[in-house]
PDB file of C-alpha atoms in Angstrom:
ATOM      1  CA  MET A  22       0.000   0.000   0.000  1.00 70.00           C
ATOM      2  CA  ALA A  23       1.568   3.274  -1.126  1.00 80.00           C
ATOM      3  CA  PHE A  24       1.823   6.302   1.152  1.00 82.00           C
ATOM      4  CA  PRO A  25      -1.329   8.432   0.650  1.00 82.00           C
ATOM      5  CA  ARG A  26      -0.229  11.661  -1.025  1.00 83.00           C
ATOM      6  CA  LYS A  27      -3.336  13.435   0.279  1.00 85.00           C
ATOM      7  CA  LEU A  28      -1.568  13.565   3.660  1.00 84.00           C
ATOM      8  CA  LEU A  29       1.179  15.820   2.265  1.00 88.00           C
ATOM      9  CA  ILE A  30       0.926  19.514   3.067  1.00 87.00           C
ATOM     10  CA  PRO A  31       0.940  22.032   0.170  1.00 88.00           C
ATOM     11  CA  GLY A  32       4.414  22.247  -1.340  1.00 86.00           C
ATOM     12  CA  GLU A  33       5.681  19.139   0.459  1.00 89.00           C
ATOM     13  CA  GLU A  34       7.422  16.527  -1.697  1.00 91.00           C
ATOM     14  CA  LEU A  35       7.518  12.773  -1.106  1.00 92.00           C
ATOM     15  CA  VAL A  36      11.142  11.649  -1.387  1.00 93.00           C
ATOM     16  CA  LEU A  37      11.057   8.044  -0.089  1.00 92.00           C
ATOM     17  CA  ASP A  38       8.157   5.639   0.411  1.00 92.00           C
ATOM     18  CA  LEU A  39       9.338   2.303   1.812  1.00 93.00           C
ATOM     19  CA  ARG A  40       7.545  -0.828   2.922  1.00 91.00           C
ATOM     20  CA  PRO A  41       9.387  -2.976   5.494  1.00 93.00           C
ATOM     21  CA  HIS A  42      11.951  -5.382   4.048  1.00 94.00           C
ATOM     22  CA  PRO A  43      10.518  -8.860   3.233  1.00 94.00           C
ATOM     23  CA  VAL A  44      12.850 -10.301   5.877  1.00 93.00           C
ATOM     24  CA  ALA A  45      10.198  -9.120   8.362  1.00 93.00           C
ATOM     25  CA  LEU A  46       8.029 -11.994   7.101  1.00 94.00           C
ATOM     26  CA  ALA A  47      10.643 -14.699   7.751  1.00 93.00           C
ATOM     27  CA  LEU A  48       9.420 -15.617  11.248  1.00 94.00           C
ATOM     28  CA  PRO A  49       5.706 -15.613  10.293  1.00 94.00           C
ATOM     29  CA  ILE A  50       6.492 -17.967   7.389  1.00 95.00           C
ATOM     30  CA  LEU A  51       8.520 -20.342   9.587  1.00 96.00           C
ATOM     31  CA  PHE A  52       5.753 -20.246  12.210  1.00 95.00           C
ATOM     32  CA  SER A  53       3.148 -21.147   9.560  1.00 94.00           C
ATOM     33  CA  VAL A  54       5.192 -24.107   8.324  1.00 95.00           C
ATOM     34  CA  ALA A  55       5.818 -25.381  11.877  1.00 94.00           C
ATOM     35  CA  LEU A  56       2.152 -24.938  12.821  1.00 93.00           C
ATOM     36  CA  THR A  57       1.034 -26.882   9.757  1.00 93.00           C
ATOM     37  CA  VAL A  58       3.418 -29.756  10.498  1.00 92.00           C
ATOM     38  CA  VAL A  59       2.469 -29.943  14.195  1.00 90.00           C
ATOM     39  CA  ALA A  60      -1.278 -29.719  13.503  1.00 86.00           C
ATOM     40  CA  GLY A  61      -1.037 -32.487  10.879  1.00 87.00           C
ATOM     41  CA  TRP A  62       1.017 -34.704  13.178  1.00 87.00           C
ATOM     42  CA  LEU A  63      -1.394 -34.252  16.116  1.00 83.00           C
ATOM     43  CA  TRP A  64      -4.360 -34.946  13.864  1.00 82.00           C
ATOM     44  CA  MET A  65      -2.806 -38.231  12.696  1.00 83.00           C
ATOM     45  CA  TRP A  66      -1.763 -39.440  16.165  1.00 84.00           C
ATOM     46  CA  LEU A  67      -4.446 -38.065  18.472  1.00 80.00           C
ATOM     47  CA  GLY A  68      -7.428 -38.131  16.176  1.00 73.00           C
ATOM     48  CA  GLY A  69     -10.581 -36.482  17.492  1.00 70.00           C
ATOM     49  CA  PRO A  70     -13.327 -34.648  15.598  1.00 78.00           C
ATOM     50  CA  TRP A  71     -12.381 -33.972  11.979  1.00 75.00           C
ATOM     51  CA  TRP A  72     -12.862 -30.202  12.390  1.00 80.00           C
ATOM     52  CA  LEU A  73     -10.804 -29.743  15.603  1.00 83.00           C
ATOM     53  CA  TRP A  74      -7.261 -29.530  14.233  1.00 80.00           C
ATOM     54  CA  PRO A  75      -8.154 -27.454  11.130  1.00 87.00           C
ATOM     55  CA  VAL A  76      -9.828 -24.951  13.466  1.00 90.00           C
ATOM     56  CA  ILE A  77      -6.736 -24.836  15.707  1.00 88.00           C
ATOM     57  CA  TRP A  78      -4.561 -24.400  12.610  1.00 91.00           C
ATOM     58  CA  ILE A  79      -6.683 -21.507  11.286  1.00 93.00           C
ATOM     59  CA  VAL A  80      -6.802 -19.760  14.677  1.00 93.00           C
ATOM     60  CA  GLY A  81      -3.025 -20.085  15.004  1.00 91.00           C
ATOM     61  CA  LEU A  82      -2.524 -18.503  11.589  1.00 93.00           C
ATOM     62  CA  LEU A  83      -4.861 -15.600  12.391  1.00 92.00           C
ATOM     63  CA  ILE A  84      -3.194 -14.840  15.719  1.00 91.00           C
ATOM     64  CA  TYR A  85       0.358 -14.445  14.405  1.00 92.00           C
ATOM     65  CA  PRO A  86       1.243 -14.902  10.705  1.00 93.00           C
ATOM     66  CA  VAL A  87      -1.818 -13.213   9.211  1.00 93.00           C
ATOM     67  CA  ALA A  88      -1.542 -10.293  11.637  1.00 90.00           C
ATOM     68  CA  LYS A  89       2.127  -9.832  10.736  1.00 91.00           C
ATOM     69  CA  VAL A  90       1.414  -9.937   7.001  1.00 93.00           C
ATOM     70  CA  ILE A  91      -1.323  -7.287   7.374  1.00 91.00           C
ATOM     71  CA  ALA A  92       1.054  -5.116   9.408  1.00 90.00           C
ATOM     72  CA  TRP A  93       3.705  -5.508   6.670  1.00 92.00           C
ATOM     73  CA  LEU A  94       1.272  -4.639   3.882  1.00 91.00           C
ATOM     74  CA  THR A  95      -0.049  -1.541   5.647  1.00 89.00           C
ATOM     75  CA  SER A  96       3.240  -0.173   6.990  1.00 92.00           C
ATOM     76  CA  ASN A  97       4.984   2.797   5.374  1.00 91.00           C
ATOM     77  CA  PHE A  98       8.241   4.539   6.241  1.00 94.00           C
ATOM     78  CA  ALA A  99       8.278   7.809   4.326  1.00 94.00           C
ATOM     79  CA  VAL A 100      10.738  10.678   4.028  1.00 94.00           C
ATOM     80  CA  THR A 101       9.456  13.973   2.667  1.00 93.00           C
ATOM     81  CA  SER A 102      11.007  17.378   2.189  1.00 91.00           C
ATOM     82  CA  GLU A 103       9.614  18.357   5.613  1.00 92.00           C
ATOM     83  CA  ARG A 104       9.459  15.293   7.897  1.00 92.00           C
ATOM     84  CA  VAL A 105       9.952  11.586   8.526  1.00 94.00           C
ATOM     85  CA  ILE A 106       6.674   9.652   8.769  1.00 92.00           C
ATOM     86  CA  HIS A 107       5.920   6.104   9.945  1.00 92.00           C
ATOM     87  CA  ARG A 108       2.377   4.766   9.483  1.00 90.00           C
ATOM     88  CA  GLN A 109       0.987   1.316  10.208  1.00 86.00           C
ATOM     89  CA  GLY A 110      -2.427  -0.292  10.394  1.00 80.00           C
ATOM     90  CA  PHE A 111      -5.473  -1.065   8.275  1.00 73.00           C
ATOM     91  CA  ILE A 112      -8.462  -0.471  10.557  1.00 71.00           C
ATOM     92  CA  ALA A 113      -6.719   0.722  13.721  1.00 65.00           C
ATOM     93  CA  LYS A 114      -3.934   3.024  12.525  1.00 75.00           C
ATOM     94  CA  ARG A 115      -0.779   4.294  14.196  1.00 83.00           C
ATOM     95  CA  SER A 116       1.238   7.217  12.881  1.00 84.00           C
ATOM     96  CA  MET A 117       4.354   9.043  14.026  1.00 87.00           C
ATOM     97  CA  GLU A 118       5.978  12.095  12.457  1.00 89.00           C
ATOM     98  CA  ILE A 119       9.351  13.734  13.122  1.00 91.00           C
ATOM     99  CA  PRO A 120      10.029  17.187  11.605  1.00 91.00           C
ATOM    100  CA  LEU A 121      13.394  17.276   9.861  1.00 91.00           C
ATOM    101  CA  GLU A 122      14.486  20.318  11.889  1.00 89.00           C
ATOM    102  CA  ALA A 123      13.916  18.338  15.103  1.00 89.00           C
ATOM    103  CA  ILE A 124      16.239  15.465  14.113  1.00 91.00           C
ATOM    104  CA  ASN A 125      19.567  15.503  15.948  1.00 89.00           C
ATOM    105  CA  ASP A 126      21.106  12.225  14.821  1.00 91.00           C
ATOM    106  CA  VAL A 127      20.404   9.300  12.468  1.00 93.00           C
ATOM    107  CA  ARG A 128      22.154   5.944  12.873  1.00 94.00           C
ATOM    108  CA  PHE A 129      21.686   2.463  11.471  1.00 93.00           C
ATOM    109  CA  GLU A 130      22.551  -1.035  12.642  1.00 94.00           C
ATOM    110  CA  GLN A 131      23.148  -4.081  10.439  1.00 93.00           C
ATOM    111  CA  GLY A 132      24.170  -7.602  11.311  1.00 91.00           C
ATOM    112  CA  ILE A 133      25.903  -9.920   8.849  1.00 93.00           C
ATOM    113  CA  PHE A 134      22.630 -11.396   7.600  1.00 92.00           C
ATOM    114  CA  ASP A 135      21.066  -7.922   7.370  1.00 91.00           C
ATOM    115  CA  ARG A 136      23.916  -6.744   5.130  1.00 92.00           C
ATOM    116  CA  VAL A 137      23.459  -9.745   2.859  1.00 93.00           C
ATOM    117  CA  VAL A 138      19.732  -9.126   2.335  1.00 93.00           C
ATOM    118  CA  GLY A 139      19.919  -5.306   2.418  1.00 93.00           C
ATOM    119  CA  ALA A 140      17.962  -4.644   5.607  1.00 95.00           C
ATOM    120  CA  GLY A 141      18.694  -2.988   8.926  1.00 95.00           C
ATOM    121  CA  THR A 142      17.492  -0.970  11.893  1.00 95.00           C
ATOM    122  CA  LEU A 143      17.306   2.824  11.772  1.00 94.00           C
ATOM    123  CA  LEU A 144      17.659   4.890  14.958  1.00 94.00           C
ATOM    124  CA  ILE A 145      16.540   8.528  14.817  1.00 94.00           C
ATOM    125  CA  SER A 146      17.267  10.834  17.757  1.00 91.00           C
ATOM    126  CA  SER A 147      15.094  13.926  17.915  1.00 85.00           C
ATOM    127  CA  ALA A 148      14.613  16.914  20.189  1.00 78.00           C
ATOM    128  CA  SER A 149      11.403  15.564  21.670  1.00 68.00           C
ATOM    129  CA  GLU A 150      10.190  13.795  24.783  1.00 63.00           C
ATOM    130  CA  PHE A 151      10.435  10.441  22.984  1.00 64.00           C
ATOM    131  CA  GLY A 152      14.218  10.643  22.500  1.00 76.00           C
ATOM    132  CA  THR A 153      15.440   7.935  20.128  1.00 87.00           C
ATOM    133  CA  ASN A 154      12.945   6.211  17.821  1.00 90.00           C
ATOM    134  CA  THR A 155      13.768   2.756  16.440  1.00 92.00           C
ATOM    135  CA  PHE A 156      12.540   1.529  13.057  1.00 94.00           C
ATOM    136  CA  ASN A 157      13.154  -2.130  12.219  1.00 94.00           C
ATOM    137  CA  ASN A 158      13.463  -3.913   8.874  1.00 94.00           C
ATOM    138  CA  ILE A 159      14.293  -0.765   6.887  1.00 95.00           C
ATOM    139  CA  ARG A 160      15.401  -1.372   3.302  1.00 94.00           C
ATOM    140  CA  HIS A 161      18.970  -0.146   2.616  1.00 94.00           C
ATOM    141  CA  PRO A 162      19.231   1.839   5.874  1.00 94.00           C
ATOM    142  CA  GLU A 163      22.517   3.532   4.926  1.00 94.00           C
ATOM    143  CA  ASP A 164      20.897   5.091   1.846  1.00 94.00           C
ATOM    144  CA  VAL A 165      17.905   6.157   3.948  1.00 94.00           C
ATOM    145  CA  GLN A 166      20.259   7.749   6.472  1.00 94.00           C
ATOM    146  CA  LYS A 167      21.949   9.772   3.719  1.00 94.00           C
ATOM    147  CA  THR A 168      18.572  10.833   2.308  1.00 94.00           C
ATOM    148  CA  ILE A 169      17.358  12.097   5.691  1.00 94.00           C
ATOM    149  CA  TYR A 170      20.562  14.092   6.220  1.00 92.00           C
ATOM    150  CA  HIS A 171      20.327  15.551   2.707  1.00 92.00           C
ATOM    151  CA  GLN A 172      16.683  16.570   3.093  1.00 92.00           C
ATOM    152  CA  GLY A 173      17.426  17.996   6.531  1.00 90.00           C
ATOM    153  CA  GLU A 174      20.198  20.175   5.092  1.00 90.00           C
ATOM    154  CA  MET A 175      17.946  21.399   2.291  1.00 88.00           C
ATOM    155  CA  ASN A 176      15.220  22.098   4.846  1.00 85.00           C
ATOM    156  CA  ARG A 177      17.608  24.214   6.947  1.00 84.00           C
ATOM    157  CA  LYS A 178      18.653  26.206   3.883  1.00 84.00           C
ATOM    158  CA  ARG A 179      15.008  26.951   3.096  1.00 80.00           C
ATOM    159  CA  MET A 180      14.395  28.080   6.682  1.00 76.00           C
ATOM    160  CA  TYR A 181      17.363  30.476   6.683  1.00 74.00           C
ATOM    161  CA  GLN A 182      17.121  31.751   3.119  1.00 68.00           C
ATOM    162  CA  GLY A 183      13.383  31.607   2.533  1.00 58.00           C
ATOM    163  CA  SER A 184      11.433  28.932   0.711  1.00 49.00           C
ATOM    164  CA  ASP A 185      12.139  28.569  -2.994  1.00 48.00           C
ATOM    165  CA  ARG A 186       8.674  27.151  -3.617  1.00 51.00           C
ATOM    166  CA  PRO A 187       6.228  29.288  -5.637  1.00 47.00           C
ATOM    167  CA  PRO A 188       3.432  30.758  -3.499  1.00 46.00           C
ATOM    168  CA  GLN A 189       0.035  29.061  -3.629  1.00 47.00           C
ATOM    169  CA  VAL A 190      -2.271  31.703  -5.122  1.00 44.00           C
ATOM    170  CA  PRO A 191      -6.048  31.047  -5.330  1.00 47.00           C
ATOM    171  CA  GLN A 192      -7.508  31.325  -8.817  1.00 48.00           C
ATOM    172  CA  GLY A 193      -8.520  34.887  -9.609  1.00 49.00           C
ATOM    173  CA  GLU A 194      -6.302  36.449  -6.932  1.00 47.00           C
ATOM    174  CA  PRO A 195      -3.454  38.789  -7.953  1.00 49.00           C
ATOM    175  CA  VAL A 196      -0.019  37.212  -7.910  1.00 43.00           C
ATOM    176  CA  PRO A 197       2.125  38.669  -5.102  1.00 47.00           C
ATOM    177  CA  PRO A 198       5.513  40.144  -6.049  1.00 48.00           C
ATOM    178  CA  ALA A 199       8.460  37.759  -6.003  1.00 44.00           C
ATOM    179  CA  PRO A 200      10.506  37.826  -2.796  1.00 47.00           C
ATOM    180  CA  ARG A 201      13.848  39.565  -2.850  1.00 46.00           C
ATOM    181  CA  PRO A 202      16.889  37.274  -3.130  1.00 43.00           C
ATOM    182  CA  ALA A 203      18.252  36.164   0.198  1.00 44.00           C
ATOM    183  CA  THR A 204      21.451  37.829   1.298  1.00 45.00           C
ATOM    184  CA  GLY A 205      22.688  34.695   3.087  1.00 46.00           C
ATOM    185  CA  VAL A 206      22.260  36.297   6.526  1.00 46.00           C
ATOM    186  CA  PRO A 207      18.949  35.518   8.270  1.00 52.00           C
ATOM    187  CA  SER A 208      17.008  38.566   9.461  1.00 59.00           C
ATOM    188  CA  THR A 209      15.757  39.016  12.997  1.00 63.00           C
ATOM    189  CA  THR A 210      12.192  38.431  11.822  1.00 65.00           C
ATOM    190  CA  THR A 211      13.161  35.203  10.060  1.00 67.00           C
ATOM    191  CA  GLU A 212      14.960  33.932  13.160  1.00 69.00           C
ATOM    192  CA  LEU A 213      12.006  34.743  15.415  1.00 68.00           C
ATOM    193  CA  GLU A 214       9.604  33.005  13.030  1.00 71.00           C
ATOM    194  CA  ARG A 215      11.848  29.938  12.997  1.00 72.00           C
ATOM    195  CA  LEU A 216      11.967  29.832  16.791  1.00 69.00           C
ATOM    196  CA  ALA A 217       8.198  30.275  17.018  1.00 75.00           C
ATOM    197  CA  LYS A 218       7.702  27.336  14.664  1.00 73.00           C
ATOM    198  CA  LEU A 219      10.013  25.139  16.753  1.00 70.00           C
ATOM    199  CA  ARG A 220       8.082  26.135  19.875  1.00 71.00           C
ATOM    200  CA  ASP A 221       4.726  25.389  18.208  1.00 74.00           C
ATOM    201  CA  ASP A 222       6.051  21.989  17.063  1.00 68.00           C
ATOM    202  CA  GLY A 223       7.035  21.146  20.626  1.00 67.00           C
ATOM    203  CA  VAL A 224      10.792  21.180  19.930  1.00 63.00           C
ATOM    204  CA  LEU A 225      11.387  24.167  22.239  1.00 66.00           C
ATOM    205  CA  THR A 226       9.717  24.922  25.523  1.00 72.00           C
ATOM    206  CA  GLU A 227       8.336  28.384  26.238  1.00 76.00           C
ATOM    207  CA  ASP A 228      11.307  29.159  28.516  1.00 75.00           C
ATOM    208  CA  GLU A 229      13.805  28.060  25.874  1.00 71.00           C
ATOM    209  CA  PHE A 230      11.949  30.132  23.288  1.00 71.00           C
ATOM    210  CA  GLN A 231      12.138  33.252  25.456  1.00 74.00           C
ATOM    211  CA  VAL A 232      15.877  32.755  26.109  1.00 73.00           C
ATOM    212  CA  GLN A 233      16.660  32.381  22.406  1.00 72.00           C
ATOM    213  CA  LYS A 234      14.391  35.304  21.555  1.00 71.00           C
ATOM    214  CA  ALA A 235      16.214  37.535  24.043  1.00 72.00           C
ATOM    215  CA  LYS A 236      19.570  36.551  22.507  1.00 72.00           C
ATOM    216  CA  ILE A 237      18.395  37.377  19.006  1.00 68.00           C
ATOM    217  CA  LEU A 238      16.865  40.723  19.988  1.00 69.00           C
ATOM    218  CA  GLY A 239      19.999  41.581  21.972  1.00 65.00           C
ATOM    219  CA  GLN A 240      22.145  40.984  18.920  1.00 49.00           C
ATOM    220  CA  SER A 241      19.946  42.934  16.513  1.00 43.00           C
TER     221      SER A 241
END
């Protein structure tokens, strides 16, 4: 299932849309094979009503393998020009988003088998109450790490120099004049707007916002 583009904000671009690596299905497949063998063996040796062991087999599949396959099919790890998004679930959904400007560090872990199949674990540290977030079974985690760093750098440039995206103008409205080229030095207003956005996103507390604001105004 592809990441729904309707969830993107205006001007946001989808850079990566990844489903978990197929290695995530290895244990469910082994469990299904073992369950089938055990259920068949018990049926042959213990007997009982003809429907008993098929029912046990079906229930066992629904509890673990089928649930894992549904989770795999409905899971998305996405990187956009603004944030990192992880969504999972078909009926009951779970979603987590990390703004690129809130990311402090991105690491990956790969064992020998993970390197062979091209999978790994991604660890993203952010300036939030949740600290480090772990994402398992990521395809080519080193490439994903580089992509997140690259998008984060581009995001910081847009914040300091002004967005290079064309303004969204409703049909029939006059087109506003083009912004002046950035000088490379952020203005006081731009810095205060950036801090206010970080505070609104929960990255900065109100006290931290006021301290940074005082520093900026003192330097202006």
